[in-house]
Structures are given as C-alpha cells and as structure tokens.
C-alpha cells in the first residue's frame, strides 16, 4: 500500500470540505485488508488484554503489538493516558503497510478523545507514520505531551486537533496541520525542521517555544482567522524576525519572512504579547550570520541573543517600546535606523550581557528612558567590553504639591548646561550671581522675575562655612548656556512645577504641578571616579555634594564603604519636607535612585570609585523622588492585649495593577498565628497591596491555626491617607456588618478557627466608593 503523506503544499486542496473528504478516504484506505484492533476503553494502552477485534474492544486474542499489518484504533473512551512504553510494529513489515495507531474511528465517527502521554511514556511505530487522527462526532481530538518523545503524525483528518505540551522539554520536527498548539506548565519546546500550520498558538507564562531557525522551508504558519498569544518566551529564529503577514499558505516562504507566517493581511497581526512575555530574536547556529529584523512592537521583554555566531540585529522603522527588560546577549552588531525610536517604559531596564556596542539613533530618532509616578527606566550593569554609542534621553518624574529644593545630578560623561532643564522647569538667577538685590538683570536663558533671585546652586567646598541659614559654599549658576554642571556633581534646584504653570513665580500659586524633566547626552558607563576635596570651615568643612553618575540606581553604601578618608555619614534631601535625611552609620548596602545627589565629608583628598556592579535596584526612591507619605494609603493592624500581631497595607493609584506586581506589591509570609492579607485578582496573597483606583472591592483573607481557641482581635486603621470623595468600608460578611474606615477606626474581629465561615477568604472585604 502506498505511503500517504499529508502536505500543505498541495495547491489543489483549496476546499476545506474536499480536504476532509480526501483525508477520510485516505484513512479508510489504510484500513483495507488489515487487521483492526479496538481499544476497550478501560485498560492500559500497552497491555494486549486491552484490545479486541470487535468495535467494543472484545473478541480475538492479541499476542503482541510488534507483528505487522495491523491497526490499533483508540475509541470507547473520551480520556486515556499512556504510561510507559508502547512499541507498535517492526521494520520487517515495512512493505506490508499498516502498523499504525489511530485516535478515533475513521469509518464511524466517535466522540473526541484526549490522549495524554505521561512522563516517561513512549509511543513508537516502526513505520513512517506513528499516529493518525480521525474526525470526531463532537468536540476535537487532543494530545497532551507530558513526555519528551515527540510523535510522528500521519493523516490528521481532524483539522481542529489540539496539541498541548504540558511541562515537557521536547524537540519536535512535525510538519503537519493542527487546530491549536499550547505550551503550559513551564513547557520547553523546540521546533526543529518544521513547516507546520495551526489556527491558534499559545505560550503560557513560564513556558518557552523556540521557533525554527534558518531555512526558508522552516516556519510556523497561522491560518486565516488564527491568533498567537505569548505569555511566556518565544524565540524568533528566522531573518525576517518575529512575523510576516499576507503569506499565501501553503507556499515555501522566502528566507526574509518571519518565524511566524500569518495568512491574514492585517497589520499588526493578531499577536498578543502578555505583560510578562519575552520575545527573543535568536540566531544561534552556523550559517545564520545575516541581519535579523526586529519588529516595532510594544514588547514586555525584548531579548537579542546569539552566542554561537556573529550576526546583526536591525530595528525596523517606527517605535519600539519595552516595558520590562531589553537584554542584549549578542555576538555581532546592532543596527538602529536614524529615525527609529526606542523607548524603555518606566521601570524597564537595558541589560547588556555581552561585549556588544549598542548604538542609539543618530538622526531624528531617540533612545529614551522614561519615568512616571511609580518608577523610572534605567541601564543595568553592563558586561566588560560593552558600550553605548550616541545620545540617550533620560527622564525623571517629579510629583506635585512640593515647592522645595531638590538635589539632582545628570548621568552624562561631560559637563552639561542648565538648558537641559529649562525647557521643563523655570530656573531663575542673575548675571552677577548675588542674592536679594532688587532689579538684578536676568541670567542668560533663565526665567525673568521681579527680583531674578537664583534658584539653582552648586556647592563649592572651599567656601563652606557651616552657616545654617546661608552657607557660603552654595554658589548660584549664572546662566543656562554654559556647560558648568559637571559630571558626578550634585546641584540644588528649586522645583516650582511645570515651566508653563502660571502664577508660580509671583507667589500666587505655591502648589507645583507634576513635571517630568528630560535630559539628553552620552551616558556614563564603566568605572567612574569622582574626586572629593577638602576645604572650608565650620560644620560643613570638607562637605562634597556628589551626584549619582549613572542613569540607574546605585548602591552608594558599597561605594562609600570601599572609600577611605570620608566621614561616617551621608546626607540626602527629602524634597517633600525640605529636611535632610541623615544616614549614620553608612550601611554596607544603601541604594539611591538615578539623578539624585548626596553630601559626604572628605577628611582628606580622596576618590569615590563607581563601578558597573554598583548599579542596583532602587529601594529609597520613594523618599527621594516620590511622595514621602503615600497618597491613598491605609494600614490596618490586628492588635490583641496591646500587642500588634499582624498588619496589612493598601495603596491606590491609577498606575497600579489589580494583579500581582513584584515591583510594588509585597507577598504575604504567613505567620504561625494570625495572618491577614488581601487577594490580588490573580489570587496572590499580599501583605502590601497596590491597587488600581478603578477597583470596587478588595478581598481579604484570614488565617488562624485550627489549634487556636476562639480569639478576638481589634482591627485598627493606624495610617489613613485617602483622597476626598473616596470612602472605604470594611464589610464583615459573617455578621453582615459594615464599618466605615477612617483614621483610628477600630473593629473587634471575633475569629473561630474551626468555623470555615469565620476564617478563609470569603469573610472580609473592603468596599471602595467614589
């Protein structure tokens, strides 16, 4: 009997109905003149006693699975698993045909079957075909891989066949047509030499799918009306990048097409990149040295990798945004068009792990590190030999409501003019640089006022005199055109709000609006040395105002502990209170944000040496750049006999998520006794919960060991800072009580650990009303 191969390249298969009829005929022909054995629906698939010649699985005596010329039809069940090894047929019967396994009856349609290949299972047929799939009478057939040995498919008559890779690490070279392909539970699947087609493709969080690399005949085709959803990691290996659209399937696509080929013409195609997804433009084999296109998309995480051979990545035209990590792990160069915009969203990081040069746009395009009210993008520690070529635009968000002086720094490798700031904020001053002289001439580039008194200063250590009112070390900037804001130098500047905010210079409006400052230049990277000098008199003798030299948070504790001849304290500025933050002693680890500055005393001339490994994750940003007391915040403590047993923090803001966000939320570490927590929308237990303002209710949970007696705890709202017009109500469903929350509100919570309605996650909730 001729070997029947199903290939999408048959151009005459234009009608889905005709395809179905053709496959049914092909599958039926396979069965002619062969012995048919039917599964009885209950036994193990690899047990001869589970098979019979009657359609219900009875009759006949099967002695082995390895004799040739037989078909094994799985039916009489809707769910079946293979646990162990099942070898069907042998190569001695290759000319006799048959020796195949078929899911479902190809001549009399039966309900859909789910076949699960358990861990360690192996289904092998010593023929070119291993398994065929019939059309079910209802539903769709499904194959779940939990093993690591791929099947070789024959005739797939069910075009809705679902293939699920469940937690398996596997390589497949199947070139067939499926209804859907899903990767779940940390599956790791590599598509080898494949040219498969599917309607839908899903890669769940924690799973990785490596698409086929290189050859123009290797691809994943998405049929008309299909979709791709990436919540985990997808590796795009072809030179065309991630995807191409308007590809006539079936064809042999040109090598410049993407890894995923969409039959639809829609641009952008039906691709969903989840909030934690990673797209890896990966070229990792020999003969893969050409350019690879990087589509202009909104990436959650973007990785450029190729450690096997040298190849280039080329950003496509338009704007590429990354909200997580932009990771470069590459041998070879990166091409960036001059008009290309690359934006790292607030909180994102550029990570360069290989000695690669990262070029920024040189024309009208920009490489931007964004900032908002919750976080700021940064450049993480870079590998030895890595470099960033060209200008980078950095941003820093400054919140509303605080007309105070702030300590600022810039992250560039050359002195900068204050014009870097005067496009965003008002800076005042005069040419003479003196204070309190009515009618002074406005400084070049500064905003004019009735007095033109300075609002931007640097600190000159040799002039310091310790005067608490007006230390002589403070020197005013004279204009915004001279590049005299040195690299690694901190400055003190008054923030009045946005430059175009009216009545902030005449004293009628003393409440600044939020403003995002931006600066552009060639950033510092690699080791950086900042010299500390001595001089001056009084309490501030030897004080140096040092700026963070990097566009990233820095562990200043590590830098200072490696230095000599410095004082035992550092002094930061809380811009909201206008007070200094004294840190004493200097801890081994203390992180300050980018674009911030601090005072440190030099007892003798010395150096502070910054290295790439000093870059860190920011922990003190809320003190230095954010609101000191979180707006829309409530803390609830559980108190018994005057002692605090547990507490819970809830914060609201338009930039927060209702699902767990590791950058803001804190997971709950359960106590040995009472535990109170909230549940995020994705059911994560939280001790500190940052929620979006559109949330109507917050579900709380209570845990108390069953060995405890009935106990009473007083819930007290110890911290309460909620905006006007918003009310919070604690609802105790067990006793149907509603308690309006305000500062110092208390409620006696009686808990019976043996009553399922008294504990758990369905008793307490906080209701939010605007």
mmCIF file of C-alpha atoms in Angstrom, residues 27-180:
data_model
loop_
_atom_site.group_PDB
_atom_site.id
_atom_site.type_symbol
_atom_site.label_atom_id
_atom_site.label_comp_id
_atom_site.label_asym_id
_atom_site.label_seq_id
_atom_site.Cartn_x
_atom_site.Cartn_y
_atom_site.Cartn_z
ATOM 1 C CA UNK A 27 -7.602 6.981 6.281
ATOM 2 C CA UNK A 28 -10.200 4.434 5.220
ATOM 3 C CA UNK A 29 -7.906 3.021 2.547
ATOM 4 C CA UNK A 30 -5.267 2.429 5.172
ATOM 5 C CA UNK A 31 -7.623 0.028 6.922
ATOM 6 C CA UNK A 32 -8.382 -2.154 3.919
ATOM 7 C CA UNK A 33 -7.016 -5.692 4.115
ATOM 8 C CA UNK A 34 -5.529 -5.010 7.538
ATOM 9 C CA UNK A 35 -6.409 -6.469 10.916
ATOM 10 C CA UNK A 36 -8.185 -3.880 13.022
ATOM 11 C CA UNK A 37 -7.914 -3.925 16.804
ATOM 12 C CA UNK A 38 -10.055 -1.713 19.022
ATOM 13 C CA UNK A 39 -9.273 -0.367 22.472
ATOM 14 C CA UNK A 40 -11.790 -1.462 25.140
ATOM 15 C CA UNK A 41 -11.759 1.900 26.924
ATOM 16 C CA UNK A 42 -10.501 0.811 30.355
ATOM 17 C CA UNK A 43 -7.166 -0.990 30.291
ATOM 18 C CA UNK A 44 -3.642 0.205 29.687
ATOM 19 C CA UNK A 45 -2.950 1.058 26.054
ATOM 20 C CA UNK A 46 0.233 -1.011 26.056
ATOM 21 C CA UNK A 47 -1.499 -4.081 27.517
ATOM 22 C CA UNK A 48 -2.557 -6.674 24.902
ATOM 23 C CA UNK A 49 -5.592 -7.518 27.057
ATOM 24 C CA UNK A 50 -6.997 -4.043 26.415
ATOM 25 C CA UNK A 51 -7.630 -4.752 22.718
ATOM 26 C CA UNK A 52 -10.141 -6.777 20.729
ATOM 27 C CA UNK A 53 -11.296 -7.277 17.174
ATOM 28 C CA UNK A 54 -14.844 -6.185 17.987
ATOM 29 C CA UNK A 55 -15.558 -2.435 17.989
ATOM 30 C CA UNK A 56 -16.226 -2.514 21.737
ATOM 31 C CA UNK A 57 -12.741 -3.895 22.356
ATOM 32 C CA UNK A 58 -13.775 -7.521 22.940
ATOM 33 C CA UNK A 59 -13.090 -10.648 20.916
ATOM 34 C CA UNK A 60 -9.916 -12.074 19.483
ATOM 35 C CA UNK A 61 -6.620 -12.646 21.243
ATOM 36 C CA UNK A 62 -3.845 -10.129 20.748
ATOM 37 C CA UNK A 63 -0.478 -11.749 21.459
ATOM 38 C CA UNK A 64 1.817 -8.803 20.787
ATOM 39 C CA UNK A 65 1.984 -5.316 19.259
ATOM 40 C CA UNK A 66 5.018 -5.937 17.073
ATOM 41 C CA UNK A 67 3.634 -8.233 14.395
ATOM 42 C CA UNK A 68 2.985 -6.331 11.161
ATOM 43 C CA UNK A 69 -0.117 -5.454 9.155
ATOM 44 C CA UNK A 70 -2.426 -4.232 11.945
ATOM 45 C CA UNK A 71 -4.161 -1.052 13.004
ATOM 46 C CA UNK A 72 -4.887 -0.059 16.590
ATOM 47 C CA UNK A 73 -7.949 2.178 16.869
ATOM 48 C CA UNK A 74 -8.411 4.094 20.129
ATOM 49 C CA UNK A 75 -12.120 4.505 20.921
ATOM 50 C CA UNK A 76 -14.716 3.609 23.603
ATOM 51 C CA UNK A 77 -13.349 6.412 25.818
ATOM 52 C CA UNK A 78 -13.008 10.182 25.944
ATOM 53 C CA UNK A 79 -9.873 10.321 28.104
ATOM 54 C CA UNK A 80 -6.961 7.919 28.081
ATOM 55 C CA UNK A 81 -3.309 8.028 29.174
ATOM 56 C CA UNK A 82 -0.228 6.178 28.059
ATOM 57 C CA UNK A 83 2.052 5.403 30.976
ATOM 58 C CA UNK A 84 5.158 3.538 29.871
ATOM 59 C CA UNK A 85 6.470 2.309 26.519
ATOM 60 C CA UNK A 86 4.226 1.179 23.660
ATOM 61 C CA UNK A 87 6.015 -0.190 20.596
ATOM 62 C CA UNK A 88 3.844 -0.974 17.575
ATOM 63 C CA UNK A 89 5.012 -2.991 14.558
ATOM 64 C CA UNK A 90 8.554 -3.621 13.376
ATOM 65 C CA UNK A 91 10.661 -2.722 10.391
ATOM 66 C CA UNK A 92 10.427 -6.256 8.913
ATOM 67 C CA UNK A 93 6.816 -5.497 7.966
ATOM 68 C CA UNK A 94 7.540 -2.149 6.331
ATOM 69 C CA UNK A 95 6.390 -3.385 2.912
ATOM 70 C CA UNK A 96 3.124 -4.730 4.298
ATOM 71 C CA UNK A 97 1.780 -1.332 5.302
ATOM 72 C CA UNK A 98 -0.247 -0.728 8.419
ATOM 73 C CA UNK A 99 1.263 -0.848 11.875
ATOM 74 C CA UNK A 100 -0.449 2.408 12.777
ATOM 75 C CA UNK A 101 -2.302 3.866 15.764
ATOM 76 C CA UNK A 102 -5.437 5.897 15.077
ATOM 77 C CA UNK A 103 -7.239 8.195 17.523
ATOM 78 C CA UNK A 104 -10.970 7.731 16.928
ATOM 79 C CA UNK A 105 -12.770 5.525 14.424
ATOM 80 C CA UNK A 106 -12.152 6.726 10.849
ATOM 81 C CA UNK A 107 -15.252 4.980 9.436
ATOM 82 C CA UNK A 108 -17.789 5.592 12.222
ATOM 83 C CA UNK A 109 -17.239 8.910 13.994
ATOM 84 C CA UNK A 110 -16.941 8.668 17.788
ATOM 85 C CA UNK A 111 -16.752 11.392 20.470
ATOM 86 C CA UNK A 112 -13.488 13.306 20.786
ATOM 87 C CA UNK A 113 -10.659 11.705 22.745
ATOM 88 C CA UNK A 114 -7.937 13.271 24.860
ATOM 89 C CA UNK A 115 -4.728 11.233 24.796
ATOM 90 C CA UNK A 116 -2.173 12.089 27.487
ATOM 91 C CA UNK A 117 1.389 10.879 27.113
ATOM 92 C CA UNK A 118 2.533 10.646 30.718
ATOM 93 C CA UNK A 119 6.079 11.469 31.867
ATOM 94 C CA UNK A 120 8.403 8.746 30.594
ATOM 95 C CA UNK A 121 5.873 7.455 28.057
ATOM 96 C CA UNK A 122 6.987 6.497 24.563
ATOM 97 C CA UNK A 123 4.732 5.621 21.647
ATOM 98 C CA UNK A 124 6.757 4.351 18.713
ATOM 99 C CA UNK A 125 5.639 2.752 15.473
ATOM 100 C CA UNK A 126 8.254 1.294 13.221
ATOM 101 C CA UNK A 127 6.805 2.957 10.154
ATOM 102 C CA UNK A 128 6.991 6.386 8.592
ATOM 103 C CA UNK A 129 3.662 7.119 10.325
ATOM 104 C CA UNK A 130 3.250 6.848 14.042
ATOM 105 C CA UNK A 131 -0.226 8.114 14.724
ATOM 106 C CA UNK A 132 -3.230 9.278 12.706
ATOM 107 C CA UNK A 133 -6.249 11.251 13.881
ATOM 108 C CA UNK A 134 -9.890 10.781 12.828
ATOM 109 C CA UNK A 135 -12.672 13.360 12.776
ATOM 110 C CA UNK A 136 -14.750 13.028 15.973
ATOM 111 C CA UNK A 137 -18.526 13.135 16.086
ATOM 112 C CA UNK A 138 -18.288 16.034 18.570
ATOM 113 C CA UNK A 139 -15.556 18.209 20.059
ATOM 114 C CA UNK A 140 -11.981 17.977 18.895
ATOM 115 C CA UNK A 141 -9.277 15.419 19.445
ATOM 116 C CA UNK A 142 -6.491 16.396 21.852
ATOM 117 C CA UNK A 143 -2.988 15.113 22.502
ATOM 118 C CA UNK A 144 -1.234 16.160 25.708
ATOM 119 C CA UNK A 145 2.519 15.710 25.854
ATOM 120 C CA UNK A 146 3.913 15.217 29.338
ATOM 121 C CA UNK A 147 6.712 13.062 27.992
ATOM 122 C CA UNK A 148 9.771 14.111 25.998
ATOM 123 C CA UNK A 149 9.470 11.920 22.904
ATOM 124 C CA UNK A 150 7.593 13.558 20.026
ATOM 125 C CA UNK A 151 5.104 11.722 17.827
ATOM 126 C CA UNK A 152 5.407 11.458 14.063
ATOM 127 C CA UNK A 153 1.973 12.129 12.629
ATOM 128 C CA UNK A 154 0.392 10.512 9.620
ATOM 129 C CA UNK A 155 -3.063 11.512 8.374
ATOM 130 C CA UNK A 156 -4.683 14.180 10.551
ATOM 131 C CA UNK A 157 -8.296 14.233 9.452
ATOM 132 C CA UNK A 158 -9.375 16.385 12.430
ATOM 133 C CA UNK A 159 -8.220 19.860 11.419
ATOM 134 C CA UNK A 160 -9.144 21.065 14.919
ATOM 135 C CA UNK A 161 -6.696 18.723 16.634
ATOM 136 C CA UNK A 162 -5.364 20.366 19.816
ATOM 137 C CA UNK A 163 -1.772 19.653 20.823
ATOM 138 C CA UNK A 164 -0.793 20.579 24.366
ATOM 139 C CA UNK A 165 2.787 20.496 25.643
ATOM 140 C CA UNK A 166 2.315 20.189 29.398
ATOM 141 C CA UNK A 167 5.501 20.806 31.379
ATOM 142 C CA UNK A 168 7.632 18.839 28.946
ATOM 143 C CA UNK A 169 11.029 19.560 27.403
ATOM 144 C CA UNK A 170 10.842 18.272 23.870
ATOM 145 C CA UNK A 171 12.051 18.776 20.291
ATOM 146 C CA UNK A 172 9.562 18.222 17.507
ATOM 147 C CA UNK A 173 10.035 18.180 13.761
ATOM 148 C CA UNK A 174 6.417 17.598 12.850
ATOM 149 C CA UNK A 175 5.235 19.322 9.670
ATOM 150 C CA UNK A 176 1.505 18.889 9.968
ATOM 151 C CA UNK A 177 -1.682 20.922 10.316
ATOM 152 C CA UNK A 178 -3.227 21.428 13.749
ATOM 153 C CA UNK A 179 -6.151 23.284 15.184
ATOM 154 C CA UNK A 180 -4.170 24.653 18.124
#
